[in-house]
N, C-alpha and C. Protein backbone atom coordinates (compact mmCIF):
# COMPACT_ATOMS: atom_id res chain seq x y z
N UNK A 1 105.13 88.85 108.37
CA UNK A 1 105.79 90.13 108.52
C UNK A 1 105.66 90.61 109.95
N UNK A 2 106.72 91.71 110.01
CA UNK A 2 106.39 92.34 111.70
C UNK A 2 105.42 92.76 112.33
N UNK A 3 104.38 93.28 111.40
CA UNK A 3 102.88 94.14 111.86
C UNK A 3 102.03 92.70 112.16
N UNK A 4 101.79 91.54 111.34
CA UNK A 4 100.92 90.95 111.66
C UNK A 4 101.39 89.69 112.93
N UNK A 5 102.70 89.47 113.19
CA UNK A 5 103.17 88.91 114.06
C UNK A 5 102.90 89.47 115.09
N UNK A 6 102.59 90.94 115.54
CA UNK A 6 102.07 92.03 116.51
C UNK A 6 101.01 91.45 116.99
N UNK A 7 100.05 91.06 115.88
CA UNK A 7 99.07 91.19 115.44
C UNK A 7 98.33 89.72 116.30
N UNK A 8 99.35 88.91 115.76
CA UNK A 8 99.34 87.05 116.31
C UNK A 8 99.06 86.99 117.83
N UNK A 9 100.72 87.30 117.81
CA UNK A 9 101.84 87.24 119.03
C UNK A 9 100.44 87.87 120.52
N UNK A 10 100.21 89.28 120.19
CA UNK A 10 99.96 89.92 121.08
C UNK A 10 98.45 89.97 121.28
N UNK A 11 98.01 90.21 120.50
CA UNK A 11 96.72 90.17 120.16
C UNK A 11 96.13 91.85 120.19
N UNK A 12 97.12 91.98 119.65
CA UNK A 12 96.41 93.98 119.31
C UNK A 12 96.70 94.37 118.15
N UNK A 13 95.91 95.12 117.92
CA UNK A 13 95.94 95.92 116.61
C UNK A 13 97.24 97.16 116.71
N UNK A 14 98.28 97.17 115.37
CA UNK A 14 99.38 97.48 115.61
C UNK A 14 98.72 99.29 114.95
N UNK A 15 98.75 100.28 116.09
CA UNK A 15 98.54 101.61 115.45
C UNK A 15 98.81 102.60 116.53
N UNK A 16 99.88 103.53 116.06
CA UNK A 16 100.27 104.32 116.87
C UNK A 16 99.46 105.27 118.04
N UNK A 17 99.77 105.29 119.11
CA UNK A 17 99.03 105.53 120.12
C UNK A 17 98.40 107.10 120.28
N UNK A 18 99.57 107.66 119.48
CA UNK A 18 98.81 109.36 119.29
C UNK A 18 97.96 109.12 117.87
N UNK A 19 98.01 108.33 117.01
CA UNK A 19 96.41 108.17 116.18
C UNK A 19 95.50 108.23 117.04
N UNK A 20 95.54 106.49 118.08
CA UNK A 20 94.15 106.55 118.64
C UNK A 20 94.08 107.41 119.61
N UNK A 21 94.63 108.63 120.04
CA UNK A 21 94.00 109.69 120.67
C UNK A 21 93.62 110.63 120.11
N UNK A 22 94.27 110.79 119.19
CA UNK A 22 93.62 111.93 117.68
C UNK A 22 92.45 111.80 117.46
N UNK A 23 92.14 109.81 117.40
CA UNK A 23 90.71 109.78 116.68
C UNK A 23 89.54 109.58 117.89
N UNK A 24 90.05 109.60 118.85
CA UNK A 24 89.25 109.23 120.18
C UNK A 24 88.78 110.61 120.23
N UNK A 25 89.60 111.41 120.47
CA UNK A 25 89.48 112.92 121.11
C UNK A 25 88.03 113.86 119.81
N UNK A 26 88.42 113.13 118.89
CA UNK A 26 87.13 113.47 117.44
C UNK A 26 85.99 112.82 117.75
N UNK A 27 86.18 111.52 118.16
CA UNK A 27 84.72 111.16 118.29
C UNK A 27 84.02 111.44 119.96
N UNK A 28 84.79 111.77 120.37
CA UNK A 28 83.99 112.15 121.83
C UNK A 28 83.04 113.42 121.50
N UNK A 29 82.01 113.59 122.37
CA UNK A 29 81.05 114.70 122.20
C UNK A 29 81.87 115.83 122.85
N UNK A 30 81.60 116.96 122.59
CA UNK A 30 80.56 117.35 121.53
C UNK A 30 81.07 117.47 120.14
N UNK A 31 82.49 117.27 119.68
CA UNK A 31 82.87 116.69 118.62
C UNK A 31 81.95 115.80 117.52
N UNK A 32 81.37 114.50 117.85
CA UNK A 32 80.81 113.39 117.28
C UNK A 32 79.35 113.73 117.96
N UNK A 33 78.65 114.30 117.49
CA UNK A 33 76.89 114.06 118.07
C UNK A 33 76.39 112.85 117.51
N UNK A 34 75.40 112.45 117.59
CA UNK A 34 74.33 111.35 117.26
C UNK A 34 74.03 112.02 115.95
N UNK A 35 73.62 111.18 114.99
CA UNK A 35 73.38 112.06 113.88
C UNK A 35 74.46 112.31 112.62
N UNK A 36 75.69 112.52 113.25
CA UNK A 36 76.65 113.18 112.68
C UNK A 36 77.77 111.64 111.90
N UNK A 37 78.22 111.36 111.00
CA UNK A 37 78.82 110.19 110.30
C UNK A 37 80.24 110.74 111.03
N UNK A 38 81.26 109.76 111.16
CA UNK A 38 82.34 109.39 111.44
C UNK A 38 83.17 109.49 110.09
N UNK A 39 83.80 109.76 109.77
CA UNK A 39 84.74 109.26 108.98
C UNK A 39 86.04 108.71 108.79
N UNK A 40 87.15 107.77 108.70
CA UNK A 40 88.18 108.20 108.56
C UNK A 40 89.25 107.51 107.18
N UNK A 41 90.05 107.81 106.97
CA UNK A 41 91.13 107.15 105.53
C UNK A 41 92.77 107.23 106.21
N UNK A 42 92.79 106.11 105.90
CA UNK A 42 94.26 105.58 106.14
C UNK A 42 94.81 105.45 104.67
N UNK A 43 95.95 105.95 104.61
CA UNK A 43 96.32 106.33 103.71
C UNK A 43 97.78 105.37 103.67
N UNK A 44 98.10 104.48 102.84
CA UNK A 44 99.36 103.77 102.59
C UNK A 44 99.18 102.69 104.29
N UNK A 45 98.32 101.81 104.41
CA UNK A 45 97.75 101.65 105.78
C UNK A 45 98.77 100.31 106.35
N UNK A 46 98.86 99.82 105.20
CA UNK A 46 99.86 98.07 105.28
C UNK A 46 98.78 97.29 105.23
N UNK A 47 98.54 96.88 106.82
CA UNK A 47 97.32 96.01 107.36
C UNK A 47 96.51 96.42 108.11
N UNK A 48 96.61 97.60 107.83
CA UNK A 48 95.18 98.53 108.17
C UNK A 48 95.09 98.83 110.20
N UNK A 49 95.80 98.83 110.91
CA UNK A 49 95.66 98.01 112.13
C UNK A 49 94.45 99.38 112.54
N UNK A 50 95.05 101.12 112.00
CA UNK A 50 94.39 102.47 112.52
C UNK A 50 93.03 102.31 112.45
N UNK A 51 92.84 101.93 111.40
CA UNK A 51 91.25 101.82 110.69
C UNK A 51 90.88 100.49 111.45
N UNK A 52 91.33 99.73 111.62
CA UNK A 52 90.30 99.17 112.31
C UNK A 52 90.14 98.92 113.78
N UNK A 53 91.25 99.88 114.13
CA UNK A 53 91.22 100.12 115.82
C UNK A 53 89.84 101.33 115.96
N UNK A 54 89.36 102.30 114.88
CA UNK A 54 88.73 103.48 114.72
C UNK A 54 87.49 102.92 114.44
N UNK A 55 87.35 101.64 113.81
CA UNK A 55 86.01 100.57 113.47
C UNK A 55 85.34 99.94 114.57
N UNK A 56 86.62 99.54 115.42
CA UNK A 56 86.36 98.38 116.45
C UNK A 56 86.52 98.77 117.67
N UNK A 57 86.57 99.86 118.38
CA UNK A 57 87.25 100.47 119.55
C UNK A 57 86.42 102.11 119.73
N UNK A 58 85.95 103.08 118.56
CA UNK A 58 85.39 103.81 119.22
C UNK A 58 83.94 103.82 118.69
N UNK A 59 82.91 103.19 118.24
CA UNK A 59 81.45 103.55 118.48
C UNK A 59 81.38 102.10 119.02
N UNK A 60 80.10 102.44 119.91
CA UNK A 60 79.61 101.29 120.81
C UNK A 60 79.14 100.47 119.79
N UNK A 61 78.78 98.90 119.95
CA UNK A 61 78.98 97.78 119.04
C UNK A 61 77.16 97.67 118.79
N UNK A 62 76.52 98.59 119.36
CA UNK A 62 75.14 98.95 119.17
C UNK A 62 75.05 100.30 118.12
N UNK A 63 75.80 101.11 118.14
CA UNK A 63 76.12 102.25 117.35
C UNK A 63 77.08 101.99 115.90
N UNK A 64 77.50 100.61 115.74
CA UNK A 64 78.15 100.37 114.51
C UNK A 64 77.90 100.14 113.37
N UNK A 65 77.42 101.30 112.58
CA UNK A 65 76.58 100.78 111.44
C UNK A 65 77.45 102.55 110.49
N UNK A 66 76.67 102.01 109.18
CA UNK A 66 77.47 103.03 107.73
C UNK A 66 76.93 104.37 108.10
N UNK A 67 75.98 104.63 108.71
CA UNK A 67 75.34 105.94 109.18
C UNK A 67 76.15 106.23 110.20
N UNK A 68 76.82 105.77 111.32
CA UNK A 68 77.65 106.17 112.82
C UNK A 68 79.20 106.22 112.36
N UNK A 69 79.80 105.51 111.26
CA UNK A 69 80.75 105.57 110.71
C UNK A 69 81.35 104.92 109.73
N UNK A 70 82.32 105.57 108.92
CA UNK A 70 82.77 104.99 107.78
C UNK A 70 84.60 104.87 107.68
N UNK A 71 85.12 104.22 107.25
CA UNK A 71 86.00 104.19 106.80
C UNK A 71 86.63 103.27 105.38
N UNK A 72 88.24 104.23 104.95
CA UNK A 72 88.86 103.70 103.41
C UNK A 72 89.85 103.89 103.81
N UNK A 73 90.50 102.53 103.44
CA UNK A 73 92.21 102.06 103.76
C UNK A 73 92.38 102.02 101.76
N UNK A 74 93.12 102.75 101.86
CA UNK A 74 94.31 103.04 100.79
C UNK A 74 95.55 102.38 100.59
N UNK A 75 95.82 101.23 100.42
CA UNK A 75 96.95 100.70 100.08
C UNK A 75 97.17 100.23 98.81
N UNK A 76 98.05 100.24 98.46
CA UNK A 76 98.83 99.44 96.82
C UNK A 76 99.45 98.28 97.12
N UNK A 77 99.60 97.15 98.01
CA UNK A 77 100.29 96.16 98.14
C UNK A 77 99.66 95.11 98.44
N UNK A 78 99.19 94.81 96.96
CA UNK A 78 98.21 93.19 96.73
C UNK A 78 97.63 92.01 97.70
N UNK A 79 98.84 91.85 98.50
CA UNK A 79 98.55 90.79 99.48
C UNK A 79 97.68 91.53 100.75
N UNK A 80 98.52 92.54 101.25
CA UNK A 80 98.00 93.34 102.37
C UNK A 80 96.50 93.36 102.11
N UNK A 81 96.35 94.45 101.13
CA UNK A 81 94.81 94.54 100.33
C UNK A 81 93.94 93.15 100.41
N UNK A 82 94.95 92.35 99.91
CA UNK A 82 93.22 91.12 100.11
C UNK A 82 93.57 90.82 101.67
N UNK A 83 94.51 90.94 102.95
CA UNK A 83 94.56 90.47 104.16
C UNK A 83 93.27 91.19 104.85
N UNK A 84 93.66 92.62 104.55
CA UNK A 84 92.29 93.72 104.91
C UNK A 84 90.84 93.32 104.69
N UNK A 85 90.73 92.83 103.15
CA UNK A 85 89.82 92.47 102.89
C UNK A 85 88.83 91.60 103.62
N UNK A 86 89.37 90.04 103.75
CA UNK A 86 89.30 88.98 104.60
C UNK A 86 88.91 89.40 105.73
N UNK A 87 89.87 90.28 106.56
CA UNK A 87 89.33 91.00 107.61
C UNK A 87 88.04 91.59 107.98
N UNK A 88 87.81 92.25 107.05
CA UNK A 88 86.63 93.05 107.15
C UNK A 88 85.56 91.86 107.00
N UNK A 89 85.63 91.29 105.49
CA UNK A 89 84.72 90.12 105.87
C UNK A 89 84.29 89.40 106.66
N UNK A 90 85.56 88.77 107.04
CA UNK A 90 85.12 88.00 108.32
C UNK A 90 84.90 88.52 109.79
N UNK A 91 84.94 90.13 109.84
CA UNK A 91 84.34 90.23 110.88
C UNK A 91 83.22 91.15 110.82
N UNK A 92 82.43 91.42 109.60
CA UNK A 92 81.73 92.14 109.33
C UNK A 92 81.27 93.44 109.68
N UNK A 93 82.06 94.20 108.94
CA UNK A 93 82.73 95.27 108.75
C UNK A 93 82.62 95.91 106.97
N UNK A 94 81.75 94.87 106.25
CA UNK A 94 81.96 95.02 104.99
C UNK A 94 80.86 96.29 104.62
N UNK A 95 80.01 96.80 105.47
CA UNK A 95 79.60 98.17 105.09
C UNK A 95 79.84 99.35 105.53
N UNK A 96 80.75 99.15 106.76
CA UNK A 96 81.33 100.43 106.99
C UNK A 96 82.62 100.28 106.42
N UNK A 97 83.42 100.00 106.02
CA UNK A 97 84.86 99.50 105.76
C UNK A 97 84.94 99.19 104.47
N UNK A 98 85.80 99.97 103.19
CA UNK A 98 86.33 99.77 102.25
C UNK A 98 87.94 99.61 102.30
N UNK A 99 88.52 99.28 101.10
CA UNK A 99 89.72 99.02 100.84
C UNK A 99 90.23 99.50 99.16
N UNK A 100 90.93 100.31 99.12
CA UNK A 100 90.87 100.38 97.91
C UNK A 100 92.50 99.93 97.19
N UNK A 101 92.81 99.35 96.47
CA UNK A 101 94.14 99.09 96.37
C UNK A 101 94.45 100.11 95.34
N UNK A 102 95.26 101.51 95.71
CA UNK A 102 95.77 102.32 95.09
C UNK A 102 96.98 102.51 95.49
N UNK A 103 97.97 103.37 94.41
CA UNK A 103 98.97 104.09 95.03
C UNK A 103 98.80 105.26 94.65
N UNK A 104 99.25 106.13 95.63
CA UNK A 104 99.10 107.75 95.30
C UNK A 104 100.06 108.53 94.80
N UNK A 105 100.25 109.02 93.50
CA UNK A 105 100.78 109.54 93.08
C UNK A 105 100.39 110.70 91.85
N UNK A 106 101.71 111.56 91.81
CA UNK A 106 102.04 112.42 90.34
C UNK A 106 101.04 111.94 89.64
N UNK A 107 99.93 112.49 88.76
CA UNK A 107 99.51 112.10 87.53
C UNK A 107 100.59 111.69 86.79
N UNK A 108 100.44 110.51 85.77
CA UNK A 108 101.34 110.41 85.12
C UNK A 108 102.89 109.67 85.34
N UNK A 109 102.43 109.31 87.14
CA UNK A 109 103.66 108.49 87.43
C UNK A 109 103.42 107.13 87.05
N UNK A 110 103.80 105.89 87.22
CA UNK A 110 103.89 104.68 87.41
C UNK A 110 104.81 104.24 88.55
N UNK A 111 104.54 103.28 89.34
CA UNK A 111 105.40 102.56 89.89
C UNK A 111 105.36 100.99 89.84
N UNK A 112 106.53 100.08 90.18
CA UNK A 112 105.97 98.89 90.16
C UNK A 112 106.98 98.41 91.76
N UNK A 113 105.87 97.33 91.93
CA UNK A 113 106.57 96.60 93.48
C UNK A 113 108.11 96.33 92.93
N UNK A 114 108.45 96.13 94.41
CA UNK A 114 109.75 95.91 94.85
C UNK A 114 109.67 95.30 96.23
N UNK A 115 110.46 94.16 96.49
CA UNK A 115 111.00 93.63 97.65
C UNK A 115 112.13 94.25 97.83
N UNK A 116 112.17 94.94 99.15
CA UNK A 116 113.18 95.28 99.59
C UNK A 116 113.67 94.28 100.61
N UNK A 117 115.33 93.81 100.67
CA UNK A 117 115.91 93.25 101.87
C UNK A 117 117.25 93.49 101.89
N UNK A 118 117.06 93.78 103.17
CA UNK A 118 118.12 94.65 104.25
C UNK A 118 119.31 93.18 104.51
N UNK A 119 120.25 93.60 104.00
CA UNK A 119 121.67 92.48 103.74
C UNK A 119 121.80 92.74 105.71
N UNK A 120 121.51 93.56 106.58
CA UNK A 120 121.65 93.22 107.93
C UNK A 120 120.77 92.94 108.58
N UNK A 121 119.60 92.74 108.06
CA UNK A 121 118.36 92.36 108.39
C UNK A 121 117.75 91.11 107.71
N UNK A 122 118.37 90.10 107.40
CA UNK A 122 117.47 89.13 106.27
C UNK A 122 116.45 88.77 106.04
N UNK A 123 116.18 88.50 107.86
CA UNK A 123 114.46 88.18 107.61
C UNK A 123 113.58 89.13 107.48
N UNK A 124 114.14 90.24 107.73
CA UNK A 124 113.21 91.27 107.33
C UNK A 124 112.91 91.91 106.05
N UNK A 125 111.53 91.72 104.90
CA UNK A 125 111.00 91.76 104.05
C UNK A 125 110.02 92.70 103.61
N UNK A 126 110.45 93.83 103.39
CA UNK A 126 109.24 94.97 103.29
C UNK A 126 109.16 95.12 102.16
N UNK A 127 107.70 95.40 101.33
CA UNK A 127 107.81 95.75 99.80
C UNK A 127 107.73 97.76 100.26
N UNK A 128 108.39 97.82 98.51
CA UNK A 128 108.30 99.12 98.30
C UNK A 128 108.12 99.33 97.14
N UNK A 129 107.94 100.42 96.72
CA UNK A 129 107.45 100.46 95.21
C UNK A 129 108.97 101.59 94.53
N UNK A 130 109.13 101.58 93.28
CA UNK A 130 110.18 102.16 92.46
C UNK A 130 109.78 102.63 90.83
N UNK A 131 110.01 103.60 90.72
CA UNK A 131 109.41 104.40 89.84
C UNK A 131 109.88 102.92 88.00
N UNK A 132 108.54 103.14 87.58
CA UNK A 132 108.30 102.01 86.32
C UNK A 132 109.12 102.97 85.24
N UNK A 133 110.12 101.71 84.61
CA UNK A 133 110.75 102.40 83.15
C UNK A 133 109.41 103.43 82.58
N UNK A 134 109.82 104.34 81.91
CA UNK A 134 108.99 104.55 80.68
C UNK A 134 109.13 103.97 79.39
């Protein structure tokens, strides 16, 4: 897909640039003291690139532990979810860093996947989700 070809190709983590100043500008002092936990949740994340630019980019790699910060990527899209996963594993990340495979919704909604493809776009393949018969 396009995010992790970013991902290949370039070698950066794909996350919008006013995130990482949002989350930079939070953890700088006197914002973030010593002492104080980090938090953050990505919410519908894909492949997570925010969360783990916020993992891997702002506490020093001496300061990286479940006490200096935490984060939960929120996604519903099976594959993504275990890509994240892997991720975290293999770069160990597995105690500050969860994943939870949800979707957020209505009590009482359902949805189920969907491939979406764009008849002017072919190779391009995004899932989406569409509200489940009752």
């Amino acid at each position: 897909n396009i995010e992790s070809n970013l991902v290949r190709g370039l070698g950066r983590l794909h996350c919008d640039v006013r995130f990482k100043q949002f989350a930079s500008a939070r953890w700088e002092v006197p914002r973030h003291p010593p002492g104080r936990r980090f938090s953050v949740v990505e919410v519908g994340a894909h492949l997570g690139g925010c969360t783990f630019h916020v993992v891997t980019h702002l506490p020093p790699v001496e300061r990286r532990t479940e006490d200096v910060i935490r984060a939960l990527v929120v996604e519903p899209f099976a594959p993504a979810v275990a890509a994240m996963r892997r991720t975290i594993w293999d770069n160990g990340l597995e105690r500050i860093a969860k994943v939870s495979e949800t979707i957020i919704c209505a009590e009482g909604e359902r949805f189920v996947h969907h491939q979406h493809r764009d008849p002017d776009l072919p190779w391009l393949h995004q899932p989406y989700w569409i509200p489940a018969a009752p």
